[in-house]
Coordinates of C-alpha atoms in Angstrom, one line a residue:
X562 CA -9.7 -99.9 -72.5
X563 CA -6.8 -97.5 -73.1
X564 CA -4.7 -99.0 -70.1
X565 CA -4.7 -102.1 -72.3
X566 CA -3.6 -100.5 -75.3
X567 CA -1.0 -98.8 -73.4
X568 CA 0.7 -101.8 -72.4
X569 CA 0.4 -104.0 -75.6
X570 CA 4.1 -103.4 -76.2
X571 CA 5.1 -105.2 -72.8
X572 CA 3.3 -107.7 -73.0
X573 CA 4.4 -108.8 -76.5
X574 CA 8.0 -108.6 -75.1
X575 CA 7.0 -110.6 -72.6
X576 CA 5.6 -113.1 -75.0
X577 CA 9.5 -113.5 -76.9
X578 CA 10.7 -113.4 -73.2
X579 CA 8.4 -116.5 -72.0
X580 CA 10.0 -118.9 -74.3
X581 CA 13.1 -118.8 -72.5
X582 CA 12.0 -121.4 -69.4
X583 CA 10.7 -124.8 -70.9
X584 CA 10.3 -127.8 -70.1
X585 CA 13.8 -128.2 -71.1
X586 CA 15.0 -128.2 -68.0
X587 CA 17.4 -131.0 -66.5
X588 CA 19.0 -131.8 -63.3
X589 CA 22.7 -130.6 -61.8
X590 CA 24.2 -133.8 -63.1
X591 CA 26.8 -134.8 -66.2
X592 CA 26.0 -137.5 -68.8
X593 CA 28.6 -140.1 -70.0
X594 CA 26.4 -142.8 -70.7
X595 CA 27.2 -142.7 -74.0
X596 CA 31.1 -143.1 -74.1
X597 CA 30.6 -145.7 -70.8
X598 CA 27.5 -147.5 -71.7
X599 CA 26.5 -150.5 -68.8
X600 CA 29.2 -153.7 -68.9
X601 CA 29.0 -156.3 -66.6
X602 CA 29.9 -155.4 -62.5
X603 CA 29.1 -152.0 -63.9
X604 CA 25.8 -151.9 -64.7
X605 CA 23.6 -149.9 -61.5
X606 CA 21.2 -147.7 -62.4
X607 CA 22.2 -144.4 -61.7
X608 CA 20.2 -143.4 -58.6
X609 CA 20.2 -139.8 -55.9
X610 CA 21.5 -140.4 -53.0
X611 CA 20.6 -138.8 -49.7
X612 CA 23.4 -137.8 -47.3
X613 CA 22.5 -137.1 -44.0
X614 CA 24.7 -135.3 -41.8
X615 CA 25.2 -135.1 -38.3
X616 CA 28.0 -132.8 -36.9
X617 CA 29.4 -133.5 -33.2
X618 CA 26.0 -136.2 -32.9
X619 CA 23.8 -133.2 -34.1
X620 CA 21.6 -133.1 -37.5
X621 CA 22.9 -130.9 -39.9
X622 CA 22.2 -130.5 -43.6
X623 CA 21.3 -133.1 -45.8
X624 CA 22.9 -133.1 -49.0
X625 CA 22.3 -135.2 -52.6
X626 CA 24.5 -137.2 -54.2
X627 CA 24.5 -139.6 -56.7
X628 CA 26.0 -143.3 -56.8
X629 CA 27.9 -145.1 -59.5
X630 CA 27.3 -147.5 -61.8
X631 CA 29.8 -150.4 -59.4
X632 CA 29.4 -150.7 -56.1
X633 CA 26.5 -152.3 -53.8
X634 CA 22.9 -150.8 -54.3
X635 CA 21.8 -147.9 -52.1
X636 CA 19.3 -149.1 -49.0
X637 CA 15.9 -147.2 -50.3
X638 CA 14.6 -146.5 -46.7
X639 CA 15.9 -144.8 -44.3
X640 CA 15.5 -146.6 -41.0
X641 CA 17.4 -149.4 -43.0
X642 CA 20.6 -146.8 -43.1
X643 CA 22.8 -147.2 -40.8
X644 CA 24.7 -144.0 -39.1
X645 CA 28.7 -144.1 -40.2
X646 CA 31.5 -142.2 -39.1
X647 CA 33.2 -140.3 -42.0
X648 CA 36.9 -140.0 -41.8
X649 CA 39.1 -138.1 -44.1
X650 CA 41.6 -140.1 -46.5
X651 CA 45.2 -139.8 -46.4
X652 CA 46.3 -139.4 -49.5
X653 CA 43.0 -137.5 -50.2
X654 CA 43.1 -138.8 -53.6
X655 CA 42.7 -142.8 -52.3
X656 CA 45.0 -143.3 -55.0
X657 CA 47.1 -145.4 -52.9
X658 CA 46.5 -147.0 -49.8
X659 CA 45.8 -144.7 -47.0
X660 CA 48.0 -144.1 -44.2
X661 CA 44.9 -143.7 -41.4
X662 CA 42.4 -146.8 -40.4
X663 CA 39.5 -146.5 -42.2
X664 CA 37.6 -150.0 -41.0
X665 CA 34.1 -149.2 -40.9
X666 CA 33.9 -145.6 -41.8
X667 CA 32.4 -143.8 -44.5
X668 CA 36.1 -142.2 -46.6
X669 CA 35.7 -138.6 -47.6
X670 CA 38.3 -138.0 -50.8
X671 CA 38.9 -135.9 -53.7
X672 CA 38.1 -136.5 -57.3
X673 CA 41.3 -137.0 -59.9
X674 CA 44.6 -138.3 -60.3
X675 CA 43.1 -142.0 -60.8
X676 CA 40.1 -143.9 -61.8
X677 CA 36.8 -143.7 -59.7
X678 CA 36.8 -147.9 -59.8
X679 CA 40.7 -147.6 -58.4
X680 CA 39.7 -145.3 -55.5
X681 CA 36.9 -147.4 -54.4
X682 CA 38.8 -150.5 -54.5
X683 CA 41.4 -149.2 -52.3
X684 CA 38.6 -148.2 -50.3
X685 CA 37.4 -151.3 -49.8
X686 CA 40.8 -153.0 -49.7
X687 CA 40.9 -151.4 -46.1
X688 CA 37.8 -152.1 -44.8
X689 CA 36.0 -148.7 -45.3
X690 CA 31.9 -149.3 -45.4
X691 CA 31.4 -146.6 -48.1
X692 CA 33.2 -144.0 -50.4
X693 CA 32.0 -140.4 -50.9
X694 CA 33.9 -139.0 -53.9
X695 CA 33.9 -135.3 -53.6
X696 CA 33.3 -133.7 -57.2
X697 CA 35.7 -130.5 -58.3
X698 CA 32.7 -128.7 -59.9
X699 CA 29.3 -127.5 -58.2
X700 CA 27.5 -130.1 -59.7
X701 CA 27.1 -133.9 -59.8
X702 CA 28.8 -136.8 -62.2
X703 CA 27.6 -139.6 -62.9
X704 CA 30.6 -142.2 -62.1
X705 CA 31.1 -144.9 -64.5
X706 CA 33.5 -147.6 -65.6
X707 CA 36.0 -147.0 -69.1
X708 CA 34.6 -149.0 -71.6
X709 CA 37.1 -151.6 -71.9
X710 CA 36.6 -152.2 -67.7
X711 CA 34.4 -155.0 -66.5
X712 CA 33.5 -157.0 -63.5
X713 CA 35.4 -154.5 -60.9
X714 CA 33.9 -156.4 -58.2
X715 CA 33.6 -153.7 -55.7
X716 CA 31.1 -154.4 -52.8
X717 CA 30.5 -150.8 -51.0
X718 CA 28.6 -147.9 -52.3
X719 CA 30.0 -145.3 -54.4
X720 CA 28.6 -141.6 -53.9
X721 CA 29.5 -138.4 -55.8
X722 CA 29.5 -135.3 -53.7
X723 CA 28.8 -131.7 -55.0
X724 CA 31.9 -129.5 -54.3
X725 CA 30.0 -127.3 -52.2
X726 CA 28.7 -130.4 -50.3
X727 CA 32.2 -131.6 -49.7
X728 CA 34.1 -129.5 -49.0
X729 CA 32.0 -128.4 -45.8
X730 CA 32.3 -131.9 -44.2
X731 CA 35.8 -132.0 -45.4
X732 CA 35.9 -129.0 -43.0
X733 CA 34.6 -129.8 -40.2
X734 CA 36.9 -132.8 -40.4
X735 CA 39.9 -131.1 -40.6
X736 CA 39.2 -129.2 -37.4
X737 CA 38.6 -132.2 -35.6
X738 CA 34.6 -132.3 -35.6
X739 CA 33.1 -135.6 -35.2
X740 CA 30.9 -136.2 -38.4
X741 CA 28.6 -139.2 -39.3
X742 CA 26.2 -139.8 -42.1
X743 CA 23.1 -141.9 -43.5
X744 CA 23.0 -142.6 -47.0
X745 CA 20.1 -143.5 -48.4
X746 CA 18.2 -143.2 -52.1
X747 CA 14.2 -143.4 -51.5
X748 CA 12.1 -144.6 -54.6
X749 CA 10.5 -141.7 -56.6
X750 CA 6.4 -142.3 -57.1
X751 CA 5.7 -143.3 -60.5
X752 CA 3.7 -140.6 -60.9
X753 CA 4.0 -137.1 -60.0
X754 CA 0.8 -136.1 -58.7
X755 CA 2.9 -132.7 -59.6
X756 CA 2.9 -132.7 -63.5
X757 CA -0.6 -133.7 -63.3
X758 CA -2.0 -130.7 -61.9
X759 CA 0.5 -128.7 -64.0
X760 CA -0.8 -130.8 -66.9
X761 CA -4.7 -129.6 -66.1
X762 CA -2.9 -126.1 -65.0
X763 CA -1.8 -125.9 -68.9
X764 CA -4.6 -127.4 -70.3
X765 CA -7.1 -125.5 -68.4
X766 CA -5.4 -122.2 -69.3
X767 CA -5.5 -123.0 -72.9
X768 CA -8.9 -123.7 -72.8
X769 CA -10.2 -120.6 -71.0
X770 CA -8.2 -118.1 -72.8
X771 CA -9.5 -119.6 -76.1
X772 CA -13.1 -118.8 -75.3
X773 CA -12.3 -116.0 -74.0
X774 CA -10.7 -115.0 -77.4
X775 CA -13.4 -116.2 -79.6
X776 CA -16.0 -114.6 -77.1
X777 CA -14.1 -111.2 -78.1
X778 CA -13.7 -111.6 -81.4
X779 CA -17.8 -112.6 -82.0
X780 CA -18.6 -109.1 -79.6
X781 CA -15.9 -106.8 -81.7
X782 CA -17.5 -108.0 -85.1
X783 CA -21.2 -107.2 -83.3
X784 CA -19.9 -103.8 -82.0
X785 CA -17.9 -103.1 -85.5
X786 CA -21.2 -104.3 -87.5
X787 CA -24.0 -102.1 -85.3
X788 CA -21.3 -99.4 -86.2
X789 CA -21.3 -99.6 -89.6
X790 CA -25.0 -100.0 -89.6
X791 CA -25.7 -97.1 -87.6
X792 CA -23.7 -94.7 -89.9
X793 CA -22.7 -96.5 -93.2
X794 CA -22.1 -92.7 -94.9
X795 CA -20.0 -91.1 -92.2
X796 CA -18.0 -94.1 -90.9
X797 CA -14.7 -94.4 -91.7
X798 CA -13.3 -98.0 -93.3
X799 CA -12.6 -99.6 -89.7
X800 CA -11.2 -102.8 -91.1
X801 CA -7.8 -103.5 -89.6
X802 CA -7.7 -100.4 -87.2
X803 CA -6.9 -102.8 -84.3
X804 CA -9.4 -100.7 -82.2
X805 CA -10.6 -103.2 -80.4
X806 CA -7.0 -103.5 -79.1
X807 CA -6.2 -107.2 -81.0
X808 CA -2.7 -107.5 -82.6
X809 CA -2.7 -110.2 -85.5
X810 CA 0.4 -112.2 -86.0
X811 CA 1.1 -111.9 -90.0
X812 CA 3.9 -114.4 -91.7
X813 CA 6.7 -111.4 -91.4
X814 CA 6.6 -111.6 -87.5
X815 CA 6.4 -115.3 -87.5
X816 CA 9.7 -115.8 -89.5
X817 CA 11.3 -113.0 -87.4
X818 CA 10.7 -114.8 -84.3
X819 CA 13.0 -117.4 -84.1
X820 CA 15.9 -114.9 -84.7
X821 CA 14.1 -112.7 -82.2
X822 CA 14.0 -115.5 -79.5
X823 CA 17.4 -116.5 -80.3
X824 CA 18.9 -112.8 -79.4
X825 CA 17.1 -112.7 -76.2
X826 CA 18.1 -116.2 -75.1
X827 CA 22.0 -115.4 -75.6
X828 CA 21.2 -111.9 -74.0
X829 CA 20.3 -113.7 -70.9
X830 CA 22.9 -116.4 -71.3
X831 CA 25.6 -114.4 -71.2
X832 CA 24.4 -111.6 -68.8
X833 CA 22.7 -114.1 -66.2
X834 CA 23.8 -112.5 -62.7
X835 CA 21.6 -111.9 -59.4
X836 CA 21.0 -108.5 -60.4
X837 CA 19.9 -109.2 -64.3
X838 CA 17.7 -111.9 -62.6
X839 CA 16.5 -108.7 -61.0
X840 CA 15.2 -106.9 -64.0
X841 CA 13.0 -110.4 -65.2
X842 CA 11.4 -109.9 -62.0
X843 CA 10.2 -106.5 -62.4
X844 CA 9.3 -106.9 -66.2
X845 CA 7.7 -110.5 -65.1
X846 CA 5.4 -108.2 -62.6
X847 CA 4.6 -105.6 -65.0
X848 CA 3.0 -108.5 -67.4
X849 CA 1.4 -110.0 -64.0
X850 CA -0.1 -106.6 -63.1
X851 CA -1.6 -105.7 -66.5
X852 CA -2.6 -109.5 -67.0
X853 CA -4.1 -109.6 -63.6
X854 CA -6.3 -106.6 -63.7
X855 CA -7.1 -106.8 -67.8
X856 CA -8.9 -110.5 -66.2
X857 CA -10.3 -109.0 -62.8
X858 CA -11.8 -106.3 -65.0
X859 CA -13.5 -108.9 -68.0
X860 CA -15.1 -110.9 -64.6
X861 CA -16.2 -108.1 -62.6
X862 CA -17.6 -106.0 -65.6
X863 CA -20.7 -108.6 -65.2
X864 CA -21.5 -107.1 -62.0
X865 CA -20.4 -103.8 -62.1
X866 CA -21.3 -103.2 -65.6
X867 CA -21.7 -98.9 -64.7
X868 CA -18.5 -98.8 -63.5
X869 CA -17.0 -100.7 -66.1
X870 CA -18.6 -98.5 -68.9
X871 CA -17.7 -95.2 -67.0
X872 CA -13.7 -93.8 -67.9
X873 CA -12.1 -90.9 -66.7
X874 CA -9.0 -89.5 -68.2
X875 CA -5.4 -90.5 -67.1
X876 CA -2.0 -88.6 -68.0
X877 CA -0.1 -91.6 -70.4
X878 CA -2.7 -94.3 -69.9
X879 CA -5.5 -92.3 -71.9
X880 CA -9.0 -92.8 -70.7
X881 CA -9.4 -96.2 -67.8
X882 CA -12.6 -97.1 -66.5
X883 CA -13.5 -96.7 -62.9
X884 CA -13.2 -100.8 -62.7
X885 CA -9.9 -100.6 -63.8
X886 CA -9.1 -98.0 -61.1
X887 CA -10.2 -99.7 -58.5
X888 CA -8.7 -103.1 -59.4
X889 CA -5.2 -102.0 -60.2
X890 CA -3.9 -101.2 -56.7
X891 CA -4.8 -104.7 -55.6
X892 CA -3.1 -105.6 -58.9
X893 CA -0.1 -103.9 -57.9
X894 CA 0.3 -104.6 -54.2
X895 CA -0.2 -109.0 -55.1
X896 CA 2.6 -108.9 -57.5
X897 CA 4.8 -106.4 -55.2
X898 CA 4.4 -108.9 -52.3
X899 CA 5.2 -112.1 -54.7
X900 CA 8.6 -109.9 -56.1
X901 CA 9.7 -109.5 -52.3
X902 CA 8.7 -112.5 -50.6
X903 CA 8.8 -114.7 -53.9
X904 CA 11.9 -117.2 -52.2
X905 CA 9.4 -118.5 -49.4
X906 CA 7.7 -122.0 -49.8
X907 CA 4.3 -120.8 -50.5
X908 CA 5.4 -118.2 -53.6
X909 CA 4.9 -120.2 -56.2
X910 CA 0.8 -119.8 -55.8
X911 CA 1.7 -116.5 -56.7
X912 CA 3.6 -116.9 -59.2
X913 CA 1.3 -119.3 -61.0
X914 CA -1.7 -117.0 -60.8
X915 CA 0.5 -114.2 -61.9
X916 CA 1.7 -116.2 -65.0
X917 CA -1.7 -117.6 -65.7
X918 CA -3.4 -114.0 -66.2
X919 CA -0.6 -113.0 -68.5
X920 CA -0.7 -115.7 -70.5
X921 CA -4.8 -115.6 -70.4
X922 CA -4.3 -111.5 -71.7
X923 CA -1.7 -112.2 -74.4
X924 CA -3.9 -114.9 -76.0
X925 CA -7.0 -112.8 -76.3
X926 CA -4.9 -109.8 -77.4
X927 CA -2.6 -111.5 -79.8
X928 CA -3.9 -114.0 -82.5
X929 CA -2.8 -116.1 -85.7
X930 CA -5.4 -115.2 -88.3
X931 CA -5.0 -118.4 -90.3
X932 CA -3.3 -121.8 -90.4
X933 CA -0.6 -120.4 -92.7
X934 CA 0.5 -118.3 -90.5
X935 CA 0.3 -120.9 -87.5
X936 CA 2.7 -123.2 -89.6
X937 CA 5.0 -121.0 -89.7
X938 CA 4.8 -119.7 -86.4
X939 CA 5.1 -123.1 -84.6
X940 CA 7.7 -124.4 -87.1
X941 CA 10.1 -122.0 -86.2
X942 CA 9.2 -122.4 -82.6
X943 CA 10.0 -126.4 -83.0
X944 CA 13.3 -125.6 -84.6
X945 CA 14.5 -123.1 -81.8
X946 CA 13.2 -125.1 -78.8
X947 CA 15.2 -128.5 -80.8
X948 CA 18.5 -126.2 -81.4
X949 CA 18.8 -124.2 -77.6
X950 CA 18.1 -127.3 -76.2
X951 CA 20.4 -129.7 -78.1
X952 CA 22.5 -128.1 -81.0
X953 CA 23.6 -125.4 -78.9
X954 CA 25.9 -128.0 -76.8
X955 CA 28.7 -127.4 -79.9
X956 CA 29.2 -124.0 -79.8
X957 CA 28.6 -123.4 -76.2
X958 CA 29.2 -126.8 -74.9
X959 CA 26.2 -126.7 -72.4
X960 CA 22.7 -126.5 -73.2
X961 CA 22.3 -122.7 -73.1
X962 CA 18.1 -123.1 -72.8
X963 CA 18.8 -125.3 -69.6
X964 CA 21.3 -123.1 -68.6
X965 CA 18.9 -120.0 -68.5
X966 CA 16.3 -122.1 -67.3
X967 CA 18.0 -123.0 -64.0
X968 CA 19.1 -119.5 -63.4
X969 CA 22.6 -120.5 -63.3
X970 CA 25.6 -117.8 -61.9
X971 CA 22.4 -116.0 -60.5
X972 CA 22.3 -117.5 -57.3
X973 CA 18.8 -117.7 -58.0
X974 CA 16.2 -120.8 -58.7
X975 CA 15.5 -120.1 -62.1
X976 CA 14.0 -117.6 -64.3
X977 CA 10.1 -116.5 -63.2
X978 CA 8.9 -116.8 -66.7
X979 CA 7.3 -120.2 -65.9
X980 CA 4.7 -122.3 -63.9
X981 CA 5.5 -124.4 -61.5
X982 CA 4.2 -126.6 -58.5
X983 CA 6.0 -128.4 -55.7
X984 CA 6.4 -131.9 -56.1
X985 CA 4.6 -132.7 -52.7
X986 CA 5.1 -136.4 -52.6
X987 CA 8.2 -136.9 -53.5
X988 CA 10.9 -137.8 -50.9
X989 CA 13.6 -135.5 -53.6
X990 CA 11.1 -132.4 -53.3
X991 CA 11.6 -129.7 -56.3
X992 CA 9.2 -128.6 -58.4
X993 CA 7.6 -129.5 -61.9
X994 CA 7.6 -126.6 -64.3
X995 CA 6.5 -125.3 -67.6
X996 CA 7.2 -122.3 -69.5
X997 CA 5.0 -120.0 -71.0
X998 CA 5.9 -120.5 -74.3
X999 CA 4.7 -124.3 -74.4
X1000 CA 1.3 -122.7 -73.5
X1001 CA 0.9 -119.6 -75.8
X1002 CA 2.3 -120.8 -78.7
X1003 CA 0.6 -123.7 -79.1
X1004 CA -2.5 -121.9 -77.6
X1005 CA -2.3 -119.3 -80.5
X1006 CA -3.3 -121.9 -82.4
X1007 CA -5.7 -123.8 -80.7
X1008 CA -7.3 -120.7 -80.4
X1009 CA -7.3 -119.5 -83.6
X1010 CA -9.1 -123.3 -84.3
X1011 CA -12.2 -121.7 -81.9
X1012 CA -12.7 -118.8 -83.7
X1013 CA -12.5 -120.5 -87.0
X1014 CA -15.1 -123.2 -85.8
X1015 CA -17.7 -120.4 -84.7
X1016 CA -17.1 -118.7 -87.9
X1017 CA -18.0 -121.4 -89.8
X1018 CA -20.8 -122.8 -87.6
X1019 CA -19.5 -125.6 -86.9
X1020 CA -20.2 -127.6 -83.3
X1021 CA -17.4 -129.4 -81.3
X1022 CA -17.7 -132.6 -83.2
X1023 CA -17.6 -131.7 -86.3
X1024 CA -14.5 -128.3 -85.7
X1025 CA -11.1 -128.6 -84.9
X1026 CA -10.6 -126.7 -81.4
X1027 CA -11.8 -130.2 -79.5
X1028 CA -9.4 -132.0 -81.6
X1029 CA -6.9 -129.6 -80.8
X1030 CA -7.3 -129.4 -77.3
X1031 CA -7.0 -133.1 -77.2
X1032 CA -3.7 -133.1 -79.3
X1033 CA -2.2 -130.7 -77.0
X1034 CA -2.7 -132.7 -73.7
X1035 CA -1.4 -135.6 -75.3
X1036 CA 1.5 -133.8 -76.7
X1037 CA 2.4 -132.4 -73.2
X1038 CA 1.6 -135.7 -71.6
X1039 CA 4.2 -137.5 -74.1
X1040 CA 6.6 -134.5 -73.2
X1041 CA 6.3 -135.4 -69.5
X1042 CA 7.1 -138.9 -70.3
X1043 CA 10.0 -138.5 -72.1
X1044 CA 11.4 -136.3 -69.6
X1045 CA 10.5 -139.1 -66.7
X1046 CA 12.1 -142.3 -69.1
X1047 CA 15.5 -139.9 -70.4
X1048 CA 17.2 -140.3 -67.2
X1049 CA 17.4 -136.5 -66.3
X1050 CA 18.2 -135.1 -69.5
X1051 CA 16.8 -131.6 -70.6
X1052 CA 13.4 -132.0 -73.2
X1053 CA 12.2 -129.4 -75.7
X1054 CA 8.7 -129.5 -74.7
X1055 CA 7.6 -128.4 -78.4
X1056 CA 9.1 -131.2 -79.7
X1057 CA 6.3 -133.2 -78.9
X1058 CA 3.3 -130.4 -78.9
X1059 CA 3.9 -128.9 -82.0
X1060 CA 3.5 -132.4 -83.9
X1061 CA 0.6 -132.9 -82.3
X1062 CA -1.3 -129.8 -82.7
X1063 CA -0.3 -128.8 -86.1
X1064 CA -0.9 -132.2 -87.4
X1065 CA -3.8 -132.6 -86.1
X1066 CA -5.6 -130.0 -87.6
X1067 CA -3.7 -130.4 -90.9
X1068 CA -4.8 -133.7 -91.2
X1069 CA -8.3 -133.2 -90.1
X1070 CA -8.4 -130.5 -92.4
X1071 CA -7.4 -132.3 -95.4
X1072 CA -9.6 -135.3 -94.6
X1073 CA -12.5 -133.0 -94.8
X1074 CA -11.6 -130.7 -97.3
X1075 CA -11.3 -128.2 -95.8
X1076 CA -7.4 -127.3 -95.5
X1077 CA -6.9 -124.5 -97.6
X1078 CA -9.8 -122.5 -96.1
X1079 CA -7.8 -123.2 -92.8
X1080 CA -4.5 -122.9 -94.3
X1081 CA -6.4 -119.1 -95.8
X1082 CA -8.3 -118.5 -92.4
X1083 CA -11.4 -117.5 -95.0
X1084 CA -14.1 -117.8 -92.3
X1085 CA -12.2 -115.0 -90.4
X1086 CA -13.2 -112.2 -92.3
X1087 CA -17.1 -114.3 -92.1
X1088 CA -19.1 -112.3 -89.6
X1089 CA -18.4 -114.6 -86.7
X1090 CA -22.0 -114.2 -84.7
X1091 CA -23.7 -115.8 -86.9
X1092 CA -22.9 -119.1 -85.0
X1093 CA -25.3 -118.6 -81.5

């Protein structure tokens, strides 16, 4: 399998690369909670809010806002909405009563110059049904009250406006255009019938690629034993040769990584454009391709075993197999397709099969040989998710992890490196997502507890990969939890795995005795078929 070998080197890059698009991923919206936490006539949740626009009595876009903490609640269905004119304010700021009528309408105005609560009073004050605030960035702010405000007593609904969003009515306003809207904010399910399939996605990944690896590691040790057996005199020492095209993860590259991950992540931070979005693309389809074929050419080999054993020589790649051949241009032309047509509704099949195969490749090719090693690995992995996500808000002063993760000043949604499915019942739409990295680091683990378990002949009940895989779903359930309860705000999905898993098999290792054989991965260099 030369065309394997070949590509080892992208696909490890692509492994420091995957961590960059998490689960820590949060909404376009600004927190204040904090400095304006809920006081009395100023205590709403804080809710989206769906603006529906209708230009000259036709349906136009429909934008998202989000309301305030004072005001009236938000109708939560839409034929309960009733269709408003919108009429511009005069100042713009509401600052001060307006010189127009407003009685009835909906008032367009401009953030600044006075207090949100002030703007909607005077709103009010003249009879205006609701206020849309129009924000001076691209995205949304939560309006509150100052801390030392309570009981404004306003009694209409207060909606922040993306610039972007604003500015376009504000147009059509200005040129004399007759604009009306609905505002509404529907209830979100309480589940997302989303994360669950991207839980069992995850899970379900995990789980093959760690069979697949221990499958691998019990045929290499047959192959390397029938070797040594066949020509104990003439053989040369093969212990450690990586023939069998496995790269093992020793404690050097586990310490590096973090620093490694870190240079990466501010690479992309500070070059993220359309065209550097670009470049992922491609390198994102090179994994896909050799992860893609390296799995259609393990399945198929059952059938076509011939073709599978038979190689012919190829000019950089070395020696491929007729399989291989054959399988690649399919490869090819499925992730060429997804790369042009990957902004449609439907791309996101594609992308996910992609991912999955790459992740499936780079879990049976690279592996932590022992629970040292794992520590380490997943320690630093905690401590980089926890800092991009959080600490790096006081140097950079925004989340650079969510920042790369939502693709911003690319014009683009979001880096490929991830999973994702559409959330298909929920009135907001979107999608749920996880990166690769909260499945292959955690999976290096869990399957590195497989291969341990048939090394030392132990059954499901009595091992640690069950136990693991079980830790890890509840891990990433907990993870989709938090991010459901923390009101929008970004979550290091590692955070909560990398408890779970590592715990769990520490503990269940020391319970039984048994932790510094893991912590020494000593059944690894066992002969792992002798567990049938």
């Amino acid at each position: 399998m030369g065309f394997n070998r070949g590509w080892g080197v992208v696909l490890l890059a692509l492994l420091w690369v995957s961590l960059f698009a998490g689960l820590a991923f949060a909404g376009d919206i600004v927190h204040q909670d904090d400095k304006a936490p809920k006081v009395p006539g100023c205590s709403n949740d804080f809710v989206l809010v769906k603006v529906q626009t209708y230009v000259d009595n036709k349906d136009d876009n429909e934008y998202v806002g989000v309301g305030a903490r004072f005001g009236t609640p938000m109708e939560s269905k839409e034929k309960h909405a009733y269709r408003t004119r919108v009429s511009l304010s005069d100042p713009p700021d509401l600052c001060s009563p307006p010189k127009n009528k407003l009685f009835g309408d909906v008032v367009l105005v401009h953030r600044g110059n006075c207090k949100f609560t002030i703007k909607a009073k005077v709103a009010e004050s003249v009879g205006a049904s609701a206020i849309l605030i129009i924000n001076n960035r691209k995205e949304l702010y939560k309006m509150v009250c100052d801390s030392n405000e309570t009981n404004p007593h306003i009694n209409i609904p207060a909606v922040m406006l993306p610039q972007d969003a604003g500015e376009s009515l504000e147009s059509y306003l200005k040129k004399g255009t007759p604009v009306s809207v609905q505002l509404y904010s529907p209830d979100r399910p309480l589940v997302d019938t989303a994360e669950v399939f991207l839980w069992l996605m995850a899970v379900g990944t995990i789980l093959c690629a760690s069979y697949w690896s221990a499958w691998s590691a019990r045929e290499a040790s047959l192959e390397h034993d029938k070797l040594l057996k066949d020509a104990p005199d003439d053989l040369p020492d093969m212990e450690g040769t990586g023939s069998s095209g496995v790269v093992d993860i020793n404690m050097t590259s586990a310490v590096l990584f973090a620093l490694i991950a870190s240079c990466f992540l501010i690479l992309l931070y500070k070059l993220m454009s359309f065209w550097f979005i670009e470049i992922l693309v491609v390198i994102f389809c090179i994994g896909g391709v050799e992860g893609l074929q390296t799995c259609l050419v393990a399945l198929l080999s059952r059938w076509f075993k011939h073709a599978g054993e038979s190689f012919v020589k190829v000019p950089f790649f070395g020696p491929v197999s007729y399989l291989t051949l054959a399988v690649s241009p399919f490869c090819i032309a499925f992730a060429v397709i997804w790369a042009v047509y990957r902004r449609i509704s439907l791309a996101w099949i594609g992308q996910d099969i992609l991912g999955i195969a790459l992740i499936v490749t780079v879990l049976q090719i690279v592996r932590v040989t022992n629970l040292k090693v794992g520590t380490v690995l997943l320690g630093c992995a905690f401590m980089y998710d926890i800092f991009w996500v959080f600490i790096s808000k006081l140097w950079f002063h925004e989340s650079v992890m969510i920042v790369v993760a939502r693709g911003d000043k690319s014009g683009e949604d979001g880096v490929p490196m991830l999973l994702k499915i559409p959330r298909m019942f929920d009135p907001w739409g979107g999608y749920s997502i996880i990166g690769f990295g909260d499945i292959l680091l955690p999976g290096l683990l869990i399957a590195f507890s497989l291969r341990y378990d048939w090394a030392a002949n132990k059954n499901l009940r009595t091992g640690y990969f069950l136990w693991s895989m079980i830790a890890y779903g509840f891990g990433l359930l907990i993870t989709y939890v938090a991010l459901n309860l923390m009101d929008g705000r970004g979550q290091p999905a590692l955070l909560y795995i990398v408890p779970f898993t590592l715990g769990t098999i520490s503990a269940l290792g020391r319970k039984r005795g048994e932790l510094r054989n893991l912590w020494r991965g000593e059944p690894e260099r066992m002969c792992p078929h002798i567990h049938q």
